[in-house]
Amino acid sequence: MSRRPLVSVIVPSYNRVKYIEQTVDSAFSQSYSSIEIIIVDDGSTDGSFELLRRLEDSGRIKLLTHPSHENKGQSKSINLGLLHSSGEYISILDSDDFFAPHKIEQQVAFLEQSPDVGMVYGQGHAVDADGRFLFKVPDDNHAETSDPNILLLDCYMALPGGSLIRRSVFEKVGMFEESFRAGQDHDMALRIMEEFKVAFLPEVAFFYRKHGESISANGLETRWRTGMEILERARKRYPYRNRTIRKRKAVINYRLGQVYWKCGQKRRSIGYLIASGFLDPIRAGKVLLGSKS
């Protein structure tokens, strides 16, 4: 490429001392050199903040934190990084994930040649805590339709590290929703696709960790209740098909039913499971027959 636009890599970081250096290295060693790396520490207490300060002293990163080093959540951390970034393109990377070596170069080249596309994303490879391959998201046969209805039903993108987004997109759709402590990536992807064409570049873009640290029951409840709020906001913003709204409600009710069942709240669980069955009886039948989880 004759033009080398600046890319801002924004990393929200919280208590990832074991992984954060590899994350930074994967951005710093990209085959594309016109990059600024902005790390927003979200009140870490495990020594990762001190490690990041040393990386800042070496000139490798720009380090930001919230007032009084408070924990404010991932969305607020990403937004702080966005406000202090200068790049024409934005890439967001979780603090325990890492880029493929040519990710930025390939995606910048694609967007430079595709002015009608607001966001491009690639394939993510899930890895375990030691970096061993687990599975791919999306799979090798994936094709992007840029239809928000499909994305609302199933967040099939490996986000956020797999994508590259034009700064002008954020200027149109706004920042990450700071009231969400889960699902903010799905919410943002929907808002982008409602306004812009989105494309899939079939190259490995990044690697994301699947930890042994399981999400608590409270965390899962928060995730799916937030999912219902994301759905309601999406319905008010964009003319989604009624069938899409109904099927997504069915999935969320089913997942909440699962959460409450595992917590021993059987009566509460059954109410959500029945609601899910009424909203999408075909899917409910498949679940009962064991062909769908």
CSV table of C-alpha atoms in Angstrom, one decimal:
chain,number,residue,atom,x,y,z
A,1,MET,CA,0.0,0.0,0.0
A,2,SER,CA,1.2,3.5,-0.8
A,3,ARG,CA,-0.9,5.0,2.0
A,4,ARG,CA,-0.3,3.9,5.6
A,5,PRO,CA,-3.2,5.2,7.6
A,6,LEU,CA,-2.7,5.1,11.4
A,7,VAL,CA,-4.5,2.2,13.3
A,8,SER,CA,-5.3,2.6,17.0
A,9,VAL,CA,-5.2,-0.7,18.8
A,10,ILE,CA,-7.2,-0.3,22.1
A,11,VAL,CA,-6.8,-2.9,24.8
A,12,PRO,CA,-9.1,-2.8,27.9
A,13,SER,CA,-7.1,-4.6,30.6
A,14,TYR,CA,-8.2,-6.0,34.0
A,15,ASN,CA,-6.1,-8.4,36.0
A,16,ARG,CA,-4.4,-10.2,33.1
A,17,VAL,CA,-0.8,-10.2,34.3
A,18,LYS,CA,-0.3,-13.7,32.9
A,19,TYR,CA,-1.3,-12.7,29.3
A,20,ILE,CA,-1.1,-9.0,28.8
A,21,GLU,CA,2.5,-9.0,27.6
A,22,GLN,CA,1.8,-11.5,24.8
A,23,THR,CA,-1.2,-9.3,23.9
A,24,VAL,CA,0.9,-6.2,23.6
A,25,ASP,CA,3.7,-8.1,21.7
A,26,SER,CA,1.1,-9.3,19.2
A,27,ALA,CA,0.1,-5.7,18.4
A,28,PHE,CA,3.7,-4.3,18.6
A,29,SER,CA,5.1,-6.9,16.2
A,30,GLN,CA,2.4,-6.6,13.5
A,31,SER,CA,3.6,-6.6,9.9
A,32,TYR,CA,1.9,-3.3,9.6
A,33,SER,CA,3.9,-0.6,11.4
A,34,SER,CA,1.6,2.5,11.5
A,35,ILE,CA,0.0,1.6,14.8
A,36,GLU,CA,-0.5,3.2,18.2
A,37,ILE,CA,-1.2,0.9,21.1
A,38,ILE,CA,-3.4,2.2,23.8
A,39,ILE,CA,-3.9,0.1,27.0
A,40,VAL,CA,-6.6,1.2,29.4
A,41,ASP,CA,-6.1,-0.5,32.8
A,42,ASP,CA,-9.4,-0.9,34.5
A,43,GLY,CA,-8.2,-0.9,38.1
A,44,SER,CA,-6.0,-4.1,38.1
A,45,THR,CA,-4.7,-5.4,41.4
A,46,ASP,CA,-2.7,-8.4,40.2
A,47,GLY,CA,0.5,-6.6,39.2
A,48,SER,CA,-0.5,-6.1,35.5
A,49,PHE,CA,-0.8,-2.3,36.0
A,50,GLU,CA,2.8,-2.2,37.2
A,51,LEU,CA,3.9,-4.3,34.2
A,52,LEU,CA,2.1,-2.0,31.9
A,53,ARG,CA,3.8,1.1,33.4
A,54,ARG,CA,7.1,-0.5,32.5
A,55,LEU,CA,5.9,-1.1,29.0
A,56,GLU,CA,4.9,2.5,28.8
A,57,ASP,CA,8.3,3.7,30.0
A,58,SER,CA,9.9,1.6,27.2
A,59,GLY,CA,7.8,3.6,24.7
A,60,ARG,CA,5.8,0.6,23.4
A,61,ILE,CA,2.4,1.7,24.6
A,62,LYS,CA,0.3,4.6,25.8
A,63,LEU,CA,-1.2,3.7,29.2
A,64,LEU,CA,-4.5,5.1,30.5
A,65,THR,CA,-6.5,4.5,33.6
A,66,HIS,CA,-9.6,5.8,35.3
A,67,PRO,CA,-9.5,8.4,38.1
A,68,SER,CA,-8.3,6.9,41.4
A,69,HIS,CA,-7.5,3.7,39.4
A,70,GLU,CA,-11.1,2.6,39.8
A,71,ASN,CA,-12.7,-0.4,38.1
A,72,LYS,CA,-15.3,1.0,35.6
A,73,GLY,CA,-15.9,-2.0,33.3
A,74,GLN,CA,-14.9,-2.9,29.8
A,75,SER,CA,-17.2,-0.5,27.9
A,76,LYS,CA,-16.0,2.6,29.8
A,77,SER,CA,-12.4,1.5,29.3
A,78,ILE,CA,-12.8,1.0,25.6
A,79,ASN,CA,-14.5,4.4,25.3
A,80,LEU,CA,-11.7,6.1,27.2
A,81,GLY,CA,-9.3,4.6,24.7
A,82,LEU,CA,-11.4,5.7,21.8
A,83,LEU,CA,-11.4,9.3,23.1
A,84,HIS,CA,-7.6,9.3,23.4
A,85,SER,CA,-7.0,7.6,20.0
A,86,SER,CA,-5.9,9.2,16.7
A,87,GLY,CA,-6.2,6.4,14.2
A,88,GLU,CA,-8.3,6.4,11.1
A,89,TYR,CA,-9.0,2.8,11.8
A,90,ILE,CA,-9.8,1.2,15.2
A,91,SER,CA,-9.0,-2.3,16.4
A,92,ILE,CA,-10.1,-3.5,19.9
A,93,LEU,CA,-8.3,-6.5,21.5
A,94,ASP,CA,-9.1,-8.1,24.8
A,95,SER,CA,-6.2,-8.3,27.2
A,96,ASP,CA,-5.9,-12.1,27.2
A,97,ASP,CA,-6.2,-12.4,23.4
A,98,PHE,CA,-3.5,-11.9,20.7
A,99,PHE,CA,-3.4,-10.9,17.0
A,100,ALA,CA,-2.3,-13.0,14.1
A,101,PRO,CA,0.9,-11.5,12.7
A,102,HIS,CA,-0.6,-10.0,9.5
A,103,LYS,CA,-4.1,-9.1,10.9
A,104,ILE,CA,-3.8,-5.3,10.7
A,105,GLU,CA,-2.1,-5.2,7.3
A,106,GLN,CA,-4.6,-7.5,5.7
A,107,GLN,CA,-7.6,-5.7,7.1
A,108,VAL,CA,-6.3,-2.2,6.3
A,109,ALA,CA,-5.6,-3.2,2.7
A,110,PHE,CA,-9.2,-4.6,2.5
A,111,LEU,CA,-10.8,-1.4,3.8
A,112,GLU,CA,-8.6,0.8,1.7
A,113,GLN,CA,-9.9,-1.1,-1.4
A,114,SER,CA,-13.5,-1.2,-0.1
A,115,PRO,CA,-14.7,2.3,0.7
A,116,ASP,CA,-18.3,1.1,1.0
A,117,VAL,CA,-17.5,-1.2,4.0
A,118,GLY,CA,-17.6,0.1,7.5
A,119,MET,CA,-16.2,-2.9,9.3
A,120,VAL,CA,-14.2,-6.0,8.3
A,121,TYR,CA,-13.7,-9.0,10.5
A,122,GLY,CA,-11.7,-12.2,10.2
A,123,GLN,CA,-11.7,-15.6,11.7
A,124,GLY,CA,-10.9,-16.2,15.3
A,125,HIS,CA,-9.2,-19.3,16.7
A,126,ALA,CA,-10.2,-20.2,20.2
A,127,VAL,CA,-7.2,-21.5,22.3
A,128,ASP,CA,-6.9,-22.8,25.8
A,129,ALA,CA,-5.0,-21.1,28.6
A,130,ASP,CA,-1.7,-22.5,27.1
A,131,GLY,CA,-2.4,-21.4,23.6
A,132,ARG,CA,-3.5,-24.8,22.2
A,133,PHE,CA,-6.0,-24.7,19.4
A,134,LEU,CA,-9.7,-25.5,20.3
A,135,PHE,CA,-12.0,-24.4,17.4
A,136,LYS,CA,-12.7,-21.7,14.8
A,137,VAL,CA,-15.3,-18.9,14.8
A,138,PRO,CA,-16.8,-18.5,12.3
A,139,ASP,CA,-16.1,-21.7,10.4
A,140,ASP,CA,-14.2,-22.0,7.1
A,141,ASN,CA,-17.4,-22.0,5.0
A,142,HIS,CA,-18.8,-18.7,6.5
A,143,ALA,CA,-20.1,-16.0,4.2
A,144,GLU,CA,-21.2,-12.6,5.4
A,145,THR,CA,-24.6,-11.3,4.2
A,146,SER,CA,-24.5,-8.0,6.1
A,147,ASP,CA,-28.1,-8.8,7.3
A,148,PRO,CA,-28.7,-7.5,10.9
A,149,ASN,CA,-31.5,-10.0,11.4
A,150,ILE,CA,-29.0,-12.9,11.2
A,151,LEU,CA,-26.6,-11.2,13.5
A,152,LEU,CA,-29.3,-10.4,16.1
A,153,LEU,CA,-30.2,-14.1,16.2
A,154,ASP,CA,-26.7,-15.3,16.6
A,155,CYS,CA,-23.5,-13.3,17.3
A,156,TYR,CA,-21.5,-15.4,14.9
A,157,MET,CA,-18.5,-13.0,14.8
A,158,ALA,CA,-15.4,-13.5,16.9
A,159,LEU,CA,-15.4,-10.1,18.5
A,160,PRO,CA,-13.8,-7.8,19.3
A,161,GLY,CA,-10.3,-8.8,18.3
A,162,GLY,CA,-11.2,-10.1,14.9
A,163,SER,CA,-12.4,-6.8,13.5
A,164,LEU,CA,-11.1,-3.5,12.1
A,165,ILE,CA,-13.5,-0.5,12.1
A,166,ARG,CA,-13.4,2.9,10.5
A,167,ARG,CA,-13.3,5.8,13.0
A,168,SER,CA,-16.1,7.4,11.0
A,169,VAL,CA,-18.3,4.4,12.0
A,170,PHE,CA,-18.1,5.3,15.7
A,171,GLU,CA,-18.8,8.9,14.8
A,172,LYS,CA,-22.1,7.7,13.3
A,173,VAL,CA,-23.2,4.9,15.7
A,174,GLY,CA,-21.8,6.2,19.0
A,175,MET,CA,-19.6,4.7,21.7
A,176,PHE,CA,-19.9,1.4,23.6
A,177,GLU,CA,-22.9,1.3,26.0
A,178,GLU,CA,-21.3,1.8,29.4
A,179,SER,CA,-24.3,0.5,31.4
A,180,PHE,CA,-23.7,-3.0,29.9
A,181,ARG,CA,-21.3,-5.3,31.8
A,182,ALA,CA,-21.9,-8.1,29.2
A,183,GLY,CA,-22.9,-8.3,25.6
A,184,GLN,CA,-21.5,-4.9,24.7
A,185,ASP,CA,-19.7,-6.4,21.7
A,186,HIS,CA,-22.9,-7.8,20.2
A,187,ASP,CA,-24.7,-4.5,20.8
A,188,MET,CA,-22.0,-2.6,19.0
A,189,ALA,CA,-21.8,-5.0,16.1
A,190,LEU,CA,-25.6,-4.7,15.6
A,191,ARG,CA,-25.5,-0.9,15.7
A,192,ILE,CA,-22.7,-1.0,13.1
A,193,MET,CA,-24.5,-3.4,10.8
A,194,GLU,CA,-27.7,-1.5,11.0
A,195,GLU,CA,-25.9,1.5,9.4
A,196,PHE,CA,-23.0,0.1,7.4
A,197,LYS,CA,-22.0,-2.7,5.2
A,198,VAL,CA,-19.9,-5.3,7.0
A,199,ALA,CA,-17.5,-7.8,5.3
A,200,PHE,CA,-15.7,-11.0,6.3
A,201,LEU,CA,-12.1,-11.5,5.3
A,202,PRO,CA,-11.4,-15.3,5.4
A,203,GLU,CA,-8.1,-15.1,7.1
A,204,VAL,CA,-7.1,-15.9,10.7
A,205,ALA,CA,-7.3,-12.5,12.5
A,206,PHE,CA,-6.7,-13.3,16.1
A,207,PHE,CA,-6.6,-16.0,18.9
A,208,TYR,CA,-8.9,-15.8,21.9
A,209,ARG,CA,-8.6,-17.6,25.2
A,210,LYS,CA,-11.1,-20.0,26.6
A,211,HIS,CA,-10.3,-20.0,30.3
A,212,GLY,CA,-11.0,-22.6,33.0
A,213,GLU,CA,-12.5,-19.6,34.9
A,214,SER,CA,-16.2,-20.3,34.4
A,215,ILE,CA,-18.7,-17.5,34.4
A,216,SER,CA,-20.7,-17.5,37.6
A,217,ALA,CA,-24.5,-18.0,37.7
A,218,ASN,CA,-24.8,-14.3,38.5
A,219,GLY,CA,-22.6,-13.5,35.5
A,220,LEU,CA,-24.8,-15.7,33.2
A,221,GLU,CA,-28.0,-14.1,34.5
A,222,THR,CA,-26.5,-10.6,33.8
A,223,ARG,CA,-25.4,-11.7,30.3
A,224,TRP,CA,-28.9,-12.9,29.3
A,225,ARG,CA,-30.8,-10.1,31.0
A,226,THR,CA,-28.5,-7.7,29.1
A,227,GLY,CA,-29.3,-9.7,26.0
A,228,MET,CA,-33.0,-8.9,26.5
A,229,GLU,CA,-32.2,-5.1,26.8
A,230,ILE,CA,-30.0,-5.3,23.7
A,231,LEU,CA,-32.9,-6.9,21.8
A,232,GLU,CA,-35.4,-4.3,23.0
A,233,ARG,CA,-33.1,-1.4,21.9
A,234,ALA,CA,-32.4,-3.1,18.6
A,235,ARG,CA,-36.2,-3.5,17.9
A,236,LYS,CA,-36.8,0.2,18.5
A,237,ARG,CA,-33.9,1.3,16.3
A,238,TYR,CA,-34.3,-0.9,13.2
A,239,PRO,CA,-37.1,-2.7,11.3
A,240,TYR,CA,-36.2,-6.2,12.3
A,241,ARG,CA,-38.5,-8.9,11.1
A,242,ASN,CA,-41.1,-10.0,13.7
A,243,ARG,CA,-39.9,-13.6,13.3
A,244,THR,CA,-36.4,-12.5,14.2
A,245,ILE,CA,-37.5,-10.7,17.4
A,246,ARG,CA,-39.6,-13.7,18.5
A,247,LYS,CA,-36.9,-16.3,17.9
A,248,ARG,CA,-34.3,-14.2,19.7
A,249,LYS,CA,-36.7,-13.8,22.7
A,250,ALA,CA,-37.1,-17.5,22.7
A,251,VAL,CA,-33.4,-18.1,22.9
A,252,ILE,CA,-32.9,-15.6,25.8
A,253,ASN,CA,-35.9,-17.0,27.8
A,254,TYR,CA,-34.4,-20.5,27.3
A,255,ARG,CA,-31.0,-19.5,28.5
A,256,LEU,CA,-32.4,-17.7,31.5
A,257,GLY,CA,-34.4,-20.8,32.3
A,258,GLN,CA,-31.2,-22.9,32.2
A,259,VAL,CA,-29.5,-20.5,34.6
A,260,TYR,CA,-32.3,-20.6,37.1
A,261,TRP,CA,-32.7,-24.4,36.8
A,262,LYS,CA,-29.0,-24.8,37.7
A,263,CYS,CA,-29.4,-22.4,40.6
A,264,GLY,CA,-32.2,-24.6,42.0
A,265,GLN,CA,-34.9,-22.0,41.2
A,266,LYS,CA,-37.1,-24.6,39.5
A,267,ARG,CA,-40.4,-22.8,39.5
A,268,ARG,CA,-38.8,-19.6,38.1
A,269,SER,CA,-37.0,-21.6,35.5
A,270,ILE,CA,-40.1,-23.4,34.2
A,271,GLY,CA,-41.8,-20.0,33.5
A,272,TYR,CA,-38.9,-19.0,31.3
A,273,LEU,CA,-38.8,-22.4,29.6
A,274,ILE,CA,-42.5,-22.4,28.8
A,275,ALA,CA,-42.3,-18.8,27.4
A,276,SER,CA,-39.4,-20.0,25.2
A,277,GLY,CA,-41.5,-22.9,23.9
A,278,PHE,CA,-44.4,-20.6,23.0
A,279,LEU,CA,-42.2,-18.1,21.2
A,280,ASP,CA,-40.4,-20.8,19.1
A,281,PRO,CA,-42.1,-24.2,19.3
A,282,ILE,CA,-40.0,-25.7,16.5
A,283,ARG,CA,-36.8,-24.9,18.4
A,284,ALA,CA,-38.3,-26.2,21.6
A,285,GLY,CA,-39.2,-29.5,19.9
A,286,LYS,CA,-35.6,-29.9,18.8
A,287,VAL,CA,-34.3,-29.2,22.3
A,288,LEU,CA,-36.7,-31.9,23.7
A,289,LEU,CA,-35.5,-34.3,21.1
A,290,GLY,CA,-31.9,-33.6,21.9
A,291,SER,CA,-31.0,-32.2,18.5
A,292,LYS,CA,-30.4,-28.7,19.8
A,293,SER,CA,-28.9,-27.5,23.1
